[in-house]
Amino acid sequence: MKIEELLKIFKEVYGEGKEPIRCFFSSGRVNLIGEHTDYNGGYVFPAALNVGTTVLVRKRNDKKICLYATDLKELVEADIDKIDEYKNIRWGNYQLGVVKELKEAGYEVGGLDMLFHDTVPHGAGLSSSAAIECATGIAVYSLFNSKPIDKVELSFICQRAENRFVGVNCGIMDQFASSLGKKDHAIFLNTRTMEYRYVPLKLGDYKIVISNTNKKRSLAESKYNERRSQCERGLEFLKRKLNISCLGELDVETFEKYKNLIDDEIILKRVRHVVYEDDRVLKSIDVLQKGDLEGFGKLMIQSHISLRDDYEVTGFELDTLFDEALKVEGVIGSRMTGAGFGGCTVSIVHKDAIEEFARKVGENYHAKTGLVADFYTFEIDDGAREIEI
Ligand code: GLA
């Protein structure tokens, strides 16, 4: 939808007004490698997409936050001083959580009319929620605070909103990518130190293709939390001899030397995934810097296999997309992206093979699962920002 159309809807919902209307955007993300590492102080390598959440926003002269979404066509009104009362509303808790966290972090907030328009497919593991949070965060902050927003701080505020208000125990990756994304670059982030670096994605004749299983992710949250606590147990085993505070501090060599401390088959597999996945991220940065895209593709494949066999977060649908992708000529790498248990895969596909990829993978996926997959060739874009209108 064009900004003009959104403006029209805004005025229909909220009426003409004297205060100026401003527009903000934040992105969905795809993680290229480094999965289930961010809550272990490990490395991640996500990139922001050119789909996300657009927000139109205008000041009110009272203390109400009003939310309207173009897809739901429903208005939510909340009192800024009683945000906790709205925790269980049908929608809008991402936005209200962010307002609450901004306020608690000591920033000015005030009454606003807001219109939301999302283009990230929902429930696909492409962080539509982080896009909503970061778009809300930058919009609310910018209307009441004059200094430009610190985007790292923005990502922490949004993560806290999701952890404490929405009640999802996510790591920092999604909000960080949504907030700090940069066109044609992926972000190499160390989640232990929060040091990060932009790495140019020089894909040449290749494109990033995202394939959506369109599988409902019903158990995702409980399984996600289960994996988190399994990692914590792994850390406890290792701490008996090692002076470490998170699995991200462990390199492959140290892990191999001390893995016998982990007295539980399942926990050992989970920790092995985290340690080797971290190592794959480091190797990925190295091969990409040398322009070795095929080397990167191989690391993506190893990542999927580890997520399938050791971390056990893929499932039949993601594995089918992965297997079918690798059968297509012109594909140099593929893996699940995001939390797993459904959601999407990300593949590196030669530009001339994309049509065939979508057709063949789509047909075989449907034959095997009964589901219809979607295929996207989104661009890698900037993260949270104001859009001039
Ligand atoms: C979800 C979480 C992230 C991260 C990934 C798995 O997307 O929100 O913090 O843990 O899963 O890598």
mmCIF file of C-alpha atoms and ligand atoms in Angstrom:
data_model
loop_
_atom_site.group_PDB
_atom_site.id
_atom_site.type_symbol
_atom_site.label_atom_id
_atom_site.label_comp_id
_atom_site.label_asym_id
_atom_site.label_seq_id
_atom_site.Cartn_x
_atom_site.Cartn_y
_atom_site.Cartn_z
ATOM 1 C CA MET A 1 0.000 0.000 0.000
ATOM 2 C CA LYS A 2 1.298 3.463 -0.870
ATOM 3 C CA ILE A 3 1.810 6.120 1.817
ATOM 4 C CA GLU A 4 -0.996 8.219 0.246
ATOM 5 C CA GLU A 5 -3.444 5.360 0.753
ATOM 6 C CA LEU A 6 -2.286 4.891 4.331
ATOM 7 C CA LEU A 7 -2.715 8.623 4.948
ATOM 8 C CA LYS A 8 -6.240 8.397 3.625
ATOM 9 C CA ILE A 9 -7.077 5.532 5.987
ATOM 10 C CA PHE A 10 -5.411 7.397 8.851
ATOM 11 C CA LYS A 11 -7.638 10.414 8.326
ATOM 12 C CA GLU A 12 -10.740 8.262 7.960
ATOM 13 C CA VAL A 13 -10.009 6.574 11.285
ATOM 14 C CA TYR A 14 -8.712 9.541 13.272
ATOM 15 C CA GLY A 15 -10.060 12.556 11.391
ATOM 16 C CA GLU A 16 -8.223 15.645 10.152
ATOM 17 C CA GLY A 17 -6.076 17.217 12.845
ATOM 18 C CA LYS A 18 -3.680 20.069 13.379
ATOM 19 C CA GLU A 19 -0.598 18.143 14.454
ATOM 20 C CA PRO A 20 1.628 16.817 11.638
ATOM 21 C CA ILE A 21 1.475 13.139 10.675
ATOM 22 C CA ARG A 22 4.843 11.377 10.520
ATOM 23 C CA CYS A 23 5.790 8.010 9.079
ATOM 24 C CA PHE A 24 8.220 5.364 10.388
ATOM 25 C CA PHE A 25 9.241 1.909 9.245
ATOM 26 C CA SER A 26 11.049 -1.098 10.655
ATOM 27 C CA SER A 27 11.895 -4.396 8.989
ATOM 28 C CA GLY A 28 11.353 -8.109 9.243
ATOM 29 C CA ARG A 29 14.562 -10.142 9.223
ATOM 30 C CA VAL A 30 16.111 -13.276 7.866
ATOM 31 C CA ASN A 31 18.897 -14.940 9.785
ATOM 32 C CA LEU A 32 21.534 -16.251 7.389
ATOM 33 C CA ILE A 33 23.358 -18.401 9.944
ATOM 34 C CA GLY A 34 23.794 -18.612 13.736
ATOM 35 C CA GLU A 35 20.551 -20.137 14.991
ATOM 36 C CA HIS A 36 19.581 -20.609 18.634
ATOM 37 C CA THR A 37 22.849 -18.991 19.644
ATOM 38 C CA ASP A 38 21.634 -15.521 20.696
ATOM 39 C CA TYR A 39 20.311 -16.579 24.103
ATOM 40 C CA ASN A 40 23.627 -18.369 24.680
ATOM 41 C CA GLY A 41 25.832 -15.339 24.179
ATOM 42 C CA GLY A 42 26.824 -16.631 20.734
ATOM 43 C CA TYR A 43 27.112 -15.199 17.227
ATOM 44 C CA VAL A 44 24.306 -14.419 14.792
ATOM 45 C CA PHE A 45 24.282 -13.171 11.213
ATOM 46 C CA PRO A 46 20.885 -11.704 10.319
ATOM 47 C CA ALA A 47 19.823 -9.171 7.707
ATOM 48 C CA ALA A 48 16.833 -6.827 7.557
ATOM 49 C CA LEU A 49 14.297 -7.295 4.758
ATOM 50 C CA ASN A 50 12.453 -4.780 2.618
ATOM 51 C CA VAL A 51 9.201 -5.937 4.190
ATOM 52 C CA GLY A 52 8.197 -4.733 7.622
ATOM 53 C CA THR A 53 5.857 -2.493 9.539
ATOM 54 C CA THR A 54 4.966 1.023 8.451
ATOM 55 C CA VAL A 55 3.497 3.314 11.121
ATOM 56 C CA LEU A 56 1.748 6.627 10.630
ATOM 57 C CA VAL A 57 1.635 8.597 13.819
ATOM 58 C CA ARG A 58 0.261 11.891 15.157
ATOM 59 C CA LYS A 59 0.274 13.465 18.604
ATOM 60 C CA ARG A 60 -2.962 13.661 20.613
ATOM 61 C CA ASN A 61 -3.639 16.172 23.321
ATOM 62 C CA ASP A 62 -4.528 13.560 25.931
ATOM 63 C CA LYS A 63 -2.761 10.492 27.327
ATOM 64 C CA LYS A 64 -4.273 7.869 25.091
ATOM 65 C CA ILE A 65 -2.409 5.570 22.740
ATOM 66 C CA CYS A 66 -4.729 4.643 19.882
ATOM 67 C CA LEU A 67 -3.803 1.800 17.549
ATOM 68 C CA TYR A 68 -5.366 0.785 14.262
ATOM 69 C CA ALA A 69 -4.084 -1.945 11.926
ATOM 70 C CA THR A 70 -4.906 -2.030 8.220
ATOM 71 C CA ASP A 71 -5.341 -5.809 8.194
ATOM 72 C CA LEU A 72 -7.420 -6.149 11.382
ATOM 73 C CA LYS A 73 -9.405 -2.947 10.866
ATOM 74 C CA GLU A 74 -9.872 -2.656 14.607
ATOM 75 C CA LEU A 75 -9.181 0.223 16.975
ATOM 76 C CA VAL A 76 -7.485 -0.228 20.353
ATOM 77 C CA GLU A 77 -7.424 2.625 22.864
ATOM 78 C CA ALA A 78 -5.143 2.477 25.877
ATOM 79 C CA ASP A 79 -4.391 4.845 28.719
ATOM 80 C CA ILE A 80 -0.645 5.493 28.966
ATOM 81 C CA ASP A 81 -0.719 5.437 32.751
ATOM 82 C CA LYS A 82 -2.527 2.089 32.947
ATOM 83 C CA ILE A 83 -0.803 0.068 30.272
ATOM 84 C CA ASP A 84 -0.573 -3.053 32.453
ATOM 85 C CA GLU A 85 -4.351 -3.370 32.269
ATOM 86 C CA TYR A 86 -4.083 -4.099 28.541
ATOM 87 C CA LYS A 87 -1.715 -7.079 28.737
ATOM 88 C CA ASN A 88 -4.272 -9.587 27.514
ATOM 89 C CA ILE A 89 -5.900 -7.638 24.706
ATOM 90 C CA ARG A 90 -6.493 -9.438 21.422
ATOM 91 C CA TRP A 91 -3.883 -7.389 19.584
ATOM 92 C CA GLY A 92 -1.757 -4.357 20.330
ATOM 93 C CA ASN A 93 0.285 -5.752 23.196
ATOM 94 C CA TYR A 94 3.546 -5.539 21.222
ATOM 95 C CA GLN A 95 2.978 -1.832 20.720
ATOM 96 C CA LEU A 96 1.828 -1.149 24.270
ATOM 97 C CA GLY A 97 4.717 -3.135 25.709
ATOM 98 C CA VAL A 98 7.132 -0.900 23.822
ATOM 99 C CA VAL A 99 5.441 2.277 25.061
ATOM 100 C CA LYS A 100 5.685 0.951 28.604
ATOM 101 C CA GLU A 101 9.377 0.044 28.251
ATOM 102 C CA LEU A 102 10.211 3.436 26.708
ATOM 103 C CA LYS A 103 8.554 5.099 29.648
ATOM 104 C CA GLU A 104 10.336 2.881 32.167
ATOM 105 C CA ALA A 105 13.661 3.614 30.492
ATOM 106 C CA GLY A 106 13.040 7.276 31.282
ATOM 107 C CA TYR A 107 12.039 8.571 27.846
ATOM 108 C CA GLU A 108 9.212 11.009 27.219
ATOM 109 C CA VAL A 109 6.034 9.415 25.870
ATOM 110 C CA GLY A 110 2.595 10.874 25.279
ATOM 111 C CA GLY A 111 -0.783 10.392 23.615
ATOM 112 C CA LEU A 112 -0.722 9.245 19.985
ATOM 113 C CA ASP A 113 -2.905 8.129 17.117
ATOM 114 C CA MET A 114 -1.136 5.330 15.265
ATOM 115 C CA LEU A 115 -1.879 3.387 12.107
ATOM 116 C CA PHE A 116 -0.023 0.121 11.414
ATOM 117 C CA HIS A 117 0.536 -1.572 8.095
ATOM 118 C CA ASP A 118 2.475 -4.870 7.999
ATOM 119 C CA THR A 119 4.032 -6.548 4.989
ATOM 120 C CA VAL A 120 5.976 -9.316 6.753
ATOM 121 C CA PRO A 121 4.085 -12.600 6.443
ATOM 122 C CA HIS A 122 2.786 -13.343 9.949
ATOM 123 C CA GLY A 123 3.796 -16.504 11.799
ATOM 124 C CA ALA A 124 6.506 -17.272 9.245
ATOM 125 C CA GLY A 125 9.502 -16.807 11.518
ATOM 126 C CA LEU A 126 10.554 -13.607 9.742
ATOM 127 C CA SER A 127 10.077 -11.473 12.853
ATOM 128 C CA SER A 128 6.894 -9.631 12.068
ATOM 129 C CA SER A 129 6.684 -8.961 15.814
ATOM 130 C CA ALA A 130 10.139 -7.350 15.997
ATOM 131 C CA ALA A 131 9.146 -5.174 13.028
ATOM 132 C CA ILE A 132 6.028 -3.993 14.879
ATOM 133 C CA GLU A 133 7.992 -3.372 18.070
ATOM 134 C CA CYS A 134 10.853 -1.462 16.466
ATOM 135 C CA ALA A 135 8.541 0.601 14.259
ATOM 136 C CA THR A 136 6.492 1.491 17.340
ATOM 137 C CA GLY A 137 9.626 2.231 19.327
ATOM 138 C CA ILE A 138 11.207 4.598 16.843
ATOM 139 C CA ALA A 139 7.873 6.340 16.184
ATOM 140 C CA VAL A 140 6.901 6.929 19.816
ATOM 141 C CA TYR A 141 10.437 7.910 20.789
ATOM 142 C CA SER A 142 10.873 10.325 17.876
ATOM 143 C CA LEU A 143 7.641 12.203 18.558
ATOM 144 C CA PHE A 144 8.579 13.115 22.104
ATOM 145 C CA ASN A 145 12.385 13.093 22.250
ATOM 146 C CA SER A 146 14.642 15.385 20.269
ATOM 147 C CA LYS A 147 17.940 13.458 20.277
ATOM 148 C CA PRO A 148 18.135 10.811 17.493
ATOM 149 C CA ILE A 149 17.381 7.366 18.877
ATOM 150 C CA ASP A 150 20.222 5.007 19.763
ATOM 151 C CA LYS A 151 19.272 1.954 17.717
ATOM 152 C CA VAL A 152 21.006 -0.549 19.968
ATOM 153 C CA GLU A 153 19.020 0.856 22.886
ATOM 154 C CA LEU A 154 15.890 0.650 20.713
ATOM 155 C CA SER A 155 16.474 -3.041 20.130
ATOM 156 C CA PHE A 156 16.880 -3.705 23.878
ATOM 157 C CA ILE A 157 13.712 -1.771 24.696
ATOM 158 C CA CYS A 158 11.784 -3.806 22.135
ATOM 159 C CA GLN A 159 13.236 -7.089 23.359
ATOM 160 C CA ARG A 160 12.231 -6.209 26.920
ATOM 161 C CA ALA A 161 8.711 -5.428 25.686
ATOM 162 C CA GLU A 162 8.509 -8.879 24.144
ATOM 163 C CA ASN A 163 10.039 -10.621 27.182
ATOM 164 C CA ARG A 164 8.136 -8.798 29.899
ATOM 165 C CA PHE A 165 4.886 -7.543 28.380
ATOM 166 C CA VAL A 166 4.108 -10.023 25.624
ATOM 167 C CA GLY A 167 5.710 -12.853 27.627
ATOM 168 C CA VAL A 168 7.900 -14.380 24.896
ATOM 169 C CA ASN A 169 11.386 -15.235 26.090
ATOM 170 C CA CYS A 170 13.249 -14.326 22.861
ATOM 171 C CA GLY A 171 16.902 -13.344 22.474
ATOM 172 C CA ILE A 172 18.126 -10.046 21.035
ATOM 173 C CA MET A 173 18.660 -11.052 17.395
ATOM 174 C CA ASP A 174 15.305 -10.150 15.855
ATOM 175 C CA GLN A 175 14.953 -6.686 17.363
ATOM 176 C CA PHE A 176 18.611 -5.948 16.698
ATOM 177 C CA ALA A 177 18.307 -6.868 13.013
ATOM 178 C CA SER A 178 15.033 -5.013 12.603
ATOM 179 C CA SER A 179 16.445 -1.910 14.208
ATOM 180 C CA LEU A 180 20.013 -1.856 12.870
ATOM 181 C CA GLY A 181 19.618 -3.494 9.460
ATOM 182 C CA LYS A 182 21.581 -2.025 6.565
ATOM 183 C CA LYS A 183 20.860 -2.259 2.837
ATOM 184 C CA ASP A 184 22.785 -5.103 1.131
ATOM 185 C CA HIS A 185 24.591 -6.018 4.348
ATOM 186 C CA ALA A 186 24.163 -8.671 6.993
ATOM 187 C CA ILE A 187 24.998 -7.968 10.626
ATOM 188 C CA PHE A 188 27.662 -10.041 12.334
ATOM 189 C CA LEU A 189 26.711 -9.689 15.989
ATOM 190 C CA ASN A 190 28.374 -11.090 19.074
ATOM 191 C CA THR A 191 25.436 -11.334 21.479
ATOM 192 C CA ARG A 192 27.751 -11.672 24.485
ATOM 193 C CA THR A 193 29.612 -8.388 24.001
ATOM 194 C CA MET A 194 27.046 -6.749 21.658
ATOM 195 C CA GLU A 195 29.885 -5.840 19.304
ATOM 196 C CA TYR A 196 28.699 -5.896 15.725
ATOM 197 C CA ARG A 197 29.927 -5.353 12.209
ATOM 198 C CA TYR A 198 28.193 -4.967 8.847
ATOM 199 C CA VAL A 199 29.308 -7.486 6.239
ATOM 200 C CA PRO A 200 28.497 -6.669 2.590
ATOM 201 C CA LEU A 201 26.464 -9.389 0.890
ATOM 202 C CA LYS A 202 28.068 -9.718 -2.495
ATOM 203 C CA LEU A 203 25.877 -12.345 -4.040
ATOM 204 C CA GLY A 204 26.739 -11.743 -7.711
ATOM 205 C CA ASP A 205 24.424 -13.890 -9.822
ATOM 206 C CA TYR A 206 22.820 -15.399 -6.759
ATOM 207 C CA LYS A 207 19.753 -14.365 -4.802
ATOM 208 C CA ILE A 208 18.374 -15.077 -1.383
ATOM 209 C CA VAL A 209 15.134 -17.042 -1.672
ATOM 210 C CA ILE A 210 12.942 -17.528 1.371
ATOM 211 C CA SER A 211 10.555 -20.490 1.337
ATOM 212 C CA ASN A 212 7.636 -20.531 3.739
ATOM 213 C CA THR A 213 6.361 -23.905 5.009
ATOM 214 C CA ASN A 214 3.040 -22.272 5.891
ATOM 215 C CA LYS A 215 2.869 -24.694 8.773
ATOM 216 C CA LYS A 216 1.137 -23.504 11.914
ATOM 217 C CA ARG A 217 3.761 -23.189 14.630
ATOM 218 C CA SER A 218 1.691 -24.412 17.540
ATOM 219 C CA LEU A 219 4.387 -25.788 19.852
ATOM 220 C CA ALA A 220 7.038 -23.245 18.940
ATOM 221 C CA GLU A 221 6.974 -21.281 22.156
ATOM 222 C CA SER A 222 7.060 -24.153 24.619
ATOM 223 C CA LYS A 223 9.756 -25.965 22.625
ATOM 224 C CA TYR A 224 11.764 -22.754 22.369
ATOM 225 C CA ASN A 225 11.712 -22.345 26.152
ATOM 226 C CA GLU A 226 12.589 -26.011 26.574
ATOM 227 C CA ARG A 227 15.685 -25.539 24.378
ATOM 228 C CA ARG A 228 16.699 -22.502 26.395
ATOM 229 C CA SER A 229 16.565 -24.402 29.658
ATOM 230 C CA GLN A 230 18.407 -27.368 28.146
ATOM 231 C CA CYS A 231 21.233 -24.981 27.222
ATOM 232 C CA GLU A 232 21.243 -23.649 30.769
ATOM 233 C CA ARG A 233 21.555 -27.176 32.106
ATOM 234 C CA GLY A 234 24.415 -27.815 29.689
ATOM 235 C CA LEU A 235 26.168 -24.753 31.007
ATOM 236 C CA GLU A 236 25.745 -25.981 34.590
ATOM 237 C CA PHE A 237 27.419 -29.296 33.724
ATOM 238 C CA LEU A 238 30.366 -27.500 32.104
ATOM 239 C CA LYS A 239 30.747 -25.019 34.933
ATOM 240 C CA ARG A 240 31.796 -27.872 37.209
ATOM 241 C CA LYS A 241 35.255 -27.543 35.681
ATOM 242 C CA LEU A 242 35.163 -24.507 33.389
ATOM 243 C CA ASN A 243 35.019 -20.875 34.344
ATOM 244 C CA ILE A 244 32.447 -19.741 31.763
ATOM 245 C CA SER A 245 29.281 -17.688 32.025
ATOM 246 C CA CYS A 246 27.590 -18.744 28.771
ATOM 247 C CA LEU A 247 27.945 -21.351 26.028
ATOM 248 C CA GLY A 248 29.052 -18.603 23.654
ATOM 249 C CA GLU A 249 32.385 -18.503 25.480
ATOM 250 C CA LEU A 250 33.139 -22.070 24.505
ATOM 251 C CA ASP A 251 35.146 -22.843 21.382
ATOM 252 C CA VAL A 252 35.057 -26.178 19.582
ATOM 253 C CA GLU A 253 38.366 -27.357 21.024
ATOM 254 C CA THR A 254 37.415 -26.665 24.640
ATOM 255 C CA PHE A 255 34.016 -28.261 24.094
ATOM 256 C CA GLU A 256 35.558 -31.448 22.675
ATOM 257 C CA LYS A 257 37.949 -31.603 25.620
ATOM 258 C CA TYR A 258 35.305 -31.147 28.308
ATOM 259 C CA LYS A 259 32.129 -32.538 26.734
ATOM 260 C CA ASN A 260 32.309 -35.613 28.991
ATOM 261 C CA LEU A 261 31.209 -33.353 31.817
ATOM 262 C CA ILE A 262 27.760 -33.312 30.229
ATOM 263 C CA ASP A 263 26.137 -36.344 31.701
ATOM 264 C CA ASP A 264 23.023 -36.373 29.512
ATOM 265 C CA GLU A 265 22.704 -37.431 25.860
ATOM 266 C CA ILE A 266 20.109 -34.847 24.893
ATOM 267 C CA ILE A 267 21.802 -31.930 26.627
ATOM 268 C CA LEU A 268 25.088 -32.896 25.000
ATOM 269 C CA LYS A 269 23.475 -32.688 21.550
ATOM 270 C CA ARG A 270 21.983 -29.260 22.301
ATOM 271 C CA VAL A 271 25.309 -27.869 23.488
ATOM 272 C CA ARG A 272 27.130 -29.405 20.527
ATOM 273 C CA HIS A 273 24.792 -27.563 18.178
ATOM 274 C CA VAL A 274 25.396 -24.220 19.883
ATOM 275 C CA VAL A 275 29.183 -24.580 19.950
ATOM 276 C CA TYR A 276 29.514 -25.741 16.345
ATOM 277 C CA GLU A 277 26.943 -23.237 15.107
ATOM 278 C CA ASP A 278 28.980 -20.430 16.633
ATOM 279 C CA ASP A 279 32.016 -21.789 14.867
ATOM 280 C CA ARG A 280 30.099 -21.890 11.577
ATOM 281 C CA VAL A 281 29.206 -18.217 11.930
ATOM 282 C CA LEU A 282 32.883 -17.312 12.342
ATOM 283 C CA LYS A 283 33.780 -19.465 9.340
ATOM 284 C CA SER A 284 30.949 -17.871 7.330
ATOM 285 C CA ILE A 285 32.301 -14.372 7.880
ATOM 286 C CA ASP A 286 35.698 -15.599 6.815
ATOM 287 C CA VAL A 287 34.565 -17.310 3.589
ATOM 288 C CA LEU A 288 32.240 -14.465 2.629
ATOM 289 C CA GLN A 289 35.058 -11.988 3.024
ATOM 290 C CA LYS A 290 37.034 -14.090 0.565
ATOM 291 C CA GLY A 291 34.082 -14.060 -1.845
ATOM 292 C CA ASP A 292 33.581 -17.817 -1.406
ATOM 293 C CA LEU A 293 29.798 -18.045 -1.656
ATOM 294 C CA GLU A 294 29.895 -21.803 -2.171
ATOM 295 C CA GLY A 295 31.816 -22.191 1.061
ATOM 296 C CA PHE A 296 29.082 -20.220 2.780
ATOM 297 C CA GLY A 297 26.436 -22.446 1.180
ATOM 298 C CA LYS A 298 28.122 -25.532 2.646
ATOM 299 C CA LEU A 299 28.086 -23.991 6.113
ATOM 300 C CA MET A 300 24.373 -23.243 5.732
ATOM 301 C CA ILE A 301 23.733 -26.898 4.902
ATOM 302 C CA GLN A 302 25.729 -28.050 7.941
ATOM 303 C CA SER A 303 23.752 -25.614 10.058
ATOM 304 C CA HIS A 304 20.441 -27.117 8.958
ATOM 305 C CA ILE A 305 21.678 -30.642 9.605
ATOM 306 C CA SER A 306 22.787 -29.670 13.097
ATOM 307 C CA LEU A 307 19.444 -27.959 13.802
ATOM 308 C CA ARG A 308 17.706 -31.088 12.545
ATOM 309 C CA ASP A 309 19.764 -33.787 14.273
ATOM 310 C CA ASP A 310 21.282 -32.151 17.354
ATOM 311 C CA TYR A 311 18.967 -29.285 18.228
ATOM 312 C CA GLU A 312 15.836 -30.980 16.847
ATOM 313 C CA VAL A 313 13.898 -27.870 15.905
ATOM 314 C CA THR A 314 13.197 -28.484 12.212
ATOM 315 C CA GLY A 315 10.390 -30.996 11.662
ATOM 316 C CA PHE A 316 9.076 -32.692 8.534
ATOM 317 C CA GLU A 317 8.023 -29.547 6.665
ATOM 318 C CA LEU A 318 11.288 -27.625 7.047
ATOM 319 C CA ASP A 319 13.312 -30.751 6.315
ATOM 320 C CA THR A 320 11.288 -31.376 3.158
ATOM 321 C CA LEU A 321 11.888 -27.817 1.912
ATOM 322 C CA PHE A 322 15.577 -28.234 2.709
ATOM 323 C CA ASP A 323 15.904 -31.623 0.946
ATOM 324 C CA GLU A 324 13.963 -30.472 -2.101
ATOM 325 C CA ALA A 325 15.931 -27.233 -2.380
ATOM 326 C CA LEU A 326 19.221 -29.099 -2.545
ATOM 327 C CA LYS A 327 17.958 -31.183 -5.468
ATOM 328 C CA VAL A 328 17.622 -28.094 -7.676
ATOM 329 C CA GLU A 329 20.605 -27.162 -9.817
ATOM 330 C CA GLY A 330 21.793 -23.665 -9.055
ATOM 331 C CA VAL A 331 21.201 -23.923 -5.295
ATOM 332 C CA ILE A 332 24.385 -23.549 -3.284
ATOM 333 C CA GLY A 333 23.007 -23.489 0.227
ATOM 334 C CA SER A 334 19.815 -23.836 2.220
ATOM 335 C CA ARG A 335 18.754 -23.975 5.857
ATOM 336 C CA MET A 336 15.890 -23.248 8.211
ATOM 337 C CA THR A 337 15.880 -19.701 9.571
ATOM 338 C CA GLY A 338 14.476 -18.347 12.854
ATOM 339 C CA ALA A 339 13.210 -20.428 15.741
ATOM 340 C CA GLY A 340 12.117 -23.433 13.646
ATOM 341 C CA PHE A 341 9.194 -25.839 14.211
ATOM 342 C CA GLY A 342 7.735 -24.475 10.985
ATOM 343 C CA GLY A 343 8.405 -21.056 9.529
ATOM 344 C CA CYS A 344 10.848 -20.573 6.658
ATOM 345 C CA THR A 345 14.025 -21.773 5.028
ATOM 346 C CA VAL A 346 16.550 -19.456 3.411
ATOM 347 C CA SER A 347 18.363 -20.593 0.269
ATOM 348 C CA ILE A 348 21.033 -19.154 -1.999
ATOM 349 C CA VAL A 349 19.834 -19.713 -5.541
ATOM 350 C CA HIS A 350 21.271 -18.729 -8.939
ATOM 351 C CA LYS A 351 19.111 -15.981 -10.431
ATOM 352 C CA ASP A 352 18.320 -18.078 -13.512
ATOM 353 C CA ALA A 353 17.143 -21.002 -11.391
ATOM 354 C CA ILE A 354 14.659 -19.154 -9.188
ATOM 355 C CA GLU A 355 11.583 -19.940 -11.258
ATOM 356 C CA GLU A 356 12.423 -23.592 -11.479
ATOM 357 C CA PHE A 357 13.263 -23.607 -7.776
ATOM 358 C CA ALA A 358 9.830 -22.313 -6.812
ATOM 359 C CA ARG A 359 8.086 -24.693 -9.192
ATOM 360 C CA LYS A 360 9.969 -27.881 -8.340
ATOM 361 C CA VAL A 361 10.331 -27.331 -4.612
ATOM 362 C CA GLY A 362 6.718 -26.152 -4.463
ATOM 363 C CA GLU A 363 5.371 -29.226 -6.279
ATOM 364 C CA ASN A 364 7.389 -31.758 -4.342
ATOM 365 C CA TYR A 365 6.678 -30.040 -1.037
ATOM 366 C CA HIS A 366 2.973 -30.129 -1.733
ATOM 367 C CA ALA A 367 3.099 -33.772 -2.760
ATOM 368 C CA LYS A 368 4.903 -34.733 0.447
ATOM 369 C CA THR A 369 3.199 -32.525 3.024
ATOM 370 C CA GLY A 370 -0.144 -31.540 1.516
ATOM 371 C CA LEU A 371 0.772 -27.905 2.234
ATOM 372 C CA VAL A 372 1.374 -25.091 -0.229
ATOM 373 C CA ALA A 373 4.682 -23.271 0.219
ATOM 374 C CA ASP A 374 5.272 -19.603 -0.585
ATOM 375 C CA PHE A 375 8.490 -18.280 -2.093
ATOM 376 C CA TYR A 376 9.855 -14.768 -1.610
ATOM 377 C CA THR A 377 12.823 -12.920 -3.081
ATOM 378 C CA PHE A 378 12.937 -9.997 -0.680
ATOM 379 C CA GLU A 379 15.766 -7.470 -0.819
ATOM 380 C CA ILE A 380 18.132 -6.804 2.079
ATOM 381 C CA ASP A 381 17.294 -3.326 3.290
ATOM 382 C CA ASP A 382 17.783 -0.706 5.998
ATOM 383 C CA GLY A 383 16.206 -1.195 9.412
ATOM 384 C CA ALA A 384 14.258 1.246 11.619
ATOM 385 C CA ARG A 385 13.915 4.728 10.105
ATOM 386 C CA GLU A 386 11.685 7.697 9.457
ATOM 387 C CA ILE A 387 10.124 7.954 6.022
ATOM 388 C CA GLU A 388 9.625 11.518 4.829
ATOM 389 C CA ILE A 389 6.071 12.312 3.761
HETATM 390 C C1 GLA B 1 13.598 -16.506 17.486
HETATM 391 C C2 GLA B 1 14.031 -15.597 18.625
HETATM 392 C C3 GLA B 1 15.477 -15.155 18.435
HETATM 393 C C4 GLA B 1 16.390 -16.354 18.211
HETATM 394 C C5 GLA B 1 15.827 -17.282 17.126
HETATM 395 C C6 GLA B 1 16.610 -18.558 16.989
HETATM 396 O O1 GLA B 1 13.575 -15.815 16.281
HETATM 397 O O2 GLA B 1 13.196 -14.474 18.691
HETATM 398 O O3 GLA B 1 15.897 -14.393 19.542
HETATM 399 O O4 GLA B 1 16.598 -17.043 19.411
HETATM 400 O O5 GLA B 1 14.481 -17.619 17.386
HETATM 401 O O6 GLA B 1 17.879 -18.318 16.488
#
